[in-house]
Coordinates of C-alpha atoms in Angstrom, one line a residue:
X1 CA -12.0 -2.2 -0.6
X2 CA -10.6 -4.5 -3.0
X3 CA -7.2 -7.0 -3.7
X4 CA -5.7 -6.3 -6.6
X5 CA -6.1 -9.0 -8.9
X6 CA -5.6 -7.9 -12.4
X7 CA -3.0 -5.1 -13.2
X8 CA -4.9 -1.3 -13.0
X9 CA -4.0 1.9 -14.9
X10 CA -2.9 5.3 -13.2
X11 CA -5.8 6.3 -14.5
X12 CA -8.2 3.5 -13.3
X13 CA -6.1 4.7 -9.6
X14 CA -6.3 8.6 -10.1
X15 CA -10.6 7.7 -10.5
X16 CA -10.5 5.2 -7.2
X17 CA -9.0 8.3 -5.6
X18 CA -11.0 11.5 -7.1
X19 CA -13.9 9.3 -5.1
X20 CA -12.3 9.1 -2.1
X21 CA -9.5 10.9 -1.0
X22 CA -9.5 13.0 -4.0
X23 CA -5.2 13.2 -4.6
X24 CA -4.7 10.0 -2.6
X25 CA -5.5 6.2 -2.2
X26 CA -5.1 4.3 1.0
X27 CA -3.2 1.1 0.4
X28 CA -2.1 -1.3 2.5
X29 CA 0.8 -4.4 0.6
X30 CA 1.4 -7.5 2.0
X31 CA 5.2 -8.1 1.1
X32 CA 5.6 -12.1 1.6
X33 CA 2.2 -12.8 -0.9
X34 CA 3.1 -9.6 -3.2
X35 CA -0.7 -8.3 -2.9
X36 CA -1.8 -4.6 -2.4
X37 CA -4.9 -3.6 -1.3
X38 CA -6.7 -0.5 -1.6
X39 CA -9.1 1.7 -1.7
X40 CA -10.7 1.9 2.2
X41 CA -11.0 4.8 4.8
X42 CA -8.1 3.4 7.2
X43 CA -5.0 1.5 6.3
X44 CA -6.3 -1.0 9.7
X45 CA -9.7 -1.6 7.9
X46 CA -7.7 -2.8 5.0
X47 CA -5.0 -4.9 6.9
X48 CA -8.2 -6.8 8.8
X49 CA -9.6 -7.5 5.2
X50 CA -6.0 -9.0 4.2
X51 CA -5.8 -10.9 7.6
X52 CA -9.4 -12.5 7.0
X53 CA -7.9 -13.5 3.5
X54 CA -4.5 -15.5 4.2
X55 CA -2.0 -12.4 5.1
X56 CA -0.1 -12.5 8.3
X57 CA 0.3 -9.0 10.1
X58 CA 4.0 -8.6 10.4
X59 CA 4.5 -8.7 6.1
X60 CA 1.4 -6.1 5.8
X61 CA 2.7 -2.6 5.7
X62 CA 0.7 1.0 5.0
X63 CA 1.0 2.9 2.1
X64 CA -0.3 6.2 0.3
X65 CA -0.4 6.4 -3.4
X66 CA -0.8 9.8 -4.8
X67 CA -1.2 9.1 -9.1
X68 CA -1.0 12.5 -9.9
X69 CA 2.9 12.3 -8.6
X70 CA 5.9 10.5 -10.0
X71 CA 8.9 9.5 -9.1
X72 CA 9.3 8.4 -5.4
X73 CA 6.9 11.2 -4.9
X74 CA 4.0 8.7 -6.0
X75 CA 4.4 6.0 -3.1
X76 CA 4.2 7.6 0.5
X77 CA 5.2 5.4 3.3
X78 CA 3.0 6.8 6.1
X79 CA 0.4 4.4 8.5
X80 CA -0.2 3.8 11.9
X81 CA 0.1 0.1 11.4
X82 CA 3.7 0.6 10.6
X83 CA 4.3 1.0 13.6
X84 CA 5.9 -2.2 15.1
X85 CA 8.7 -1.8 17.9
X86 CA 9.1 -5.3 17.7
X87 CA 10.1 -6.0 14.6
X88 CA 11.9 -2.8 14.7
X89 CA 9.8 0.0 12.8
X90 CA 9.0 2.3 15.9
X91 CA 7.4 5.3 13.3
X92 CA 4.8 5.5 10.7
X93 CA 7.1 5.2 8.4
X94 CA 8.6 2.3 6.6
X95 CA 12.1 2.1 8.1
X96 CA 13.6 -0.6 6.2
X97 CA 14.4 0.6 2.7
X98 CA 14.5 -3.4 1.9
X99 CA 11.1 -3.6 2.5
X100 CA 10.4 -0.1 0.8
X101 CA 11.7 -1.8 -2.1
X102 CA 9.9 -4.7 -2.2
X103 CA 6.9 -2.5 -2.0
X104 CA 8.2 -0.4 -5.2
X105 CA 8.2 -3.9 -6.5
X106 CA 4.9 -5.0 -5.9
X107 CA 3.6 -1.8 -7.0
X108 CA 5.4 -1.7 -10.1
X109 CA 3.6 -5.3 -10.6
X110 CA 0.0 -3.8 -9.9
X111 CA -0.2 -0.5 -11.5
X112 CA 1.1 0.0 -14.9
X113 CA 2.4 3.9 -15.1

């Protein structure tokens, strides 16, 4: 489980994920601070590791990366901790596509494809 701190390569991501998942990696981005975090069995392990840090729950949403996709097929918006009636997400998914994009945005920030 780790914060990104330096900018990785799909390829650096496709390894963290033939380890673990094997076609996936468990990511969980904080939107407000413009961190991701990855690599971790549960998206909630990885939000408690950002909320020790200096992340505040409600900017902290789920994500899937799959490197061997492209296109909007490489980011999957899928977590249990997406789920948040009261600020309006009431699925797994990432309802707002303003916040989907700042998560594209982050991303594209982190991991050089």
């Amino acid at each position: 489980m780790t914060i990104l701190d330096k900018e990785i390569t799909i390829d650096e991501l496709k390894s963290i994920a033939e380890v673990g998942f094997g076609e996936m990696v468990k990511a969980v981005v904080d939107v407000d601070l413009g961190i991701v975090a990855i690599d971790a069995e549960l998206h909630s392990d990885l939000e408690a590791y950002c909320i020790e840090r200096e992340s505040k729950l409600k900017n902290l949403w789920g994500i899937n990366y799959y490197p061997e996709m492209e296109g909007e097929d490489f980011i999957e918006y899928d977590s249990m901790i997406n789920i948040r009636p009261t600020q309006g997400n009431n699925s797994r998914a990432v309802e707002d596509e303003s916040i989907r994009k700042k998560i594209i945005d982050i991303t594209n920030k982190w991991i050089k494809r």
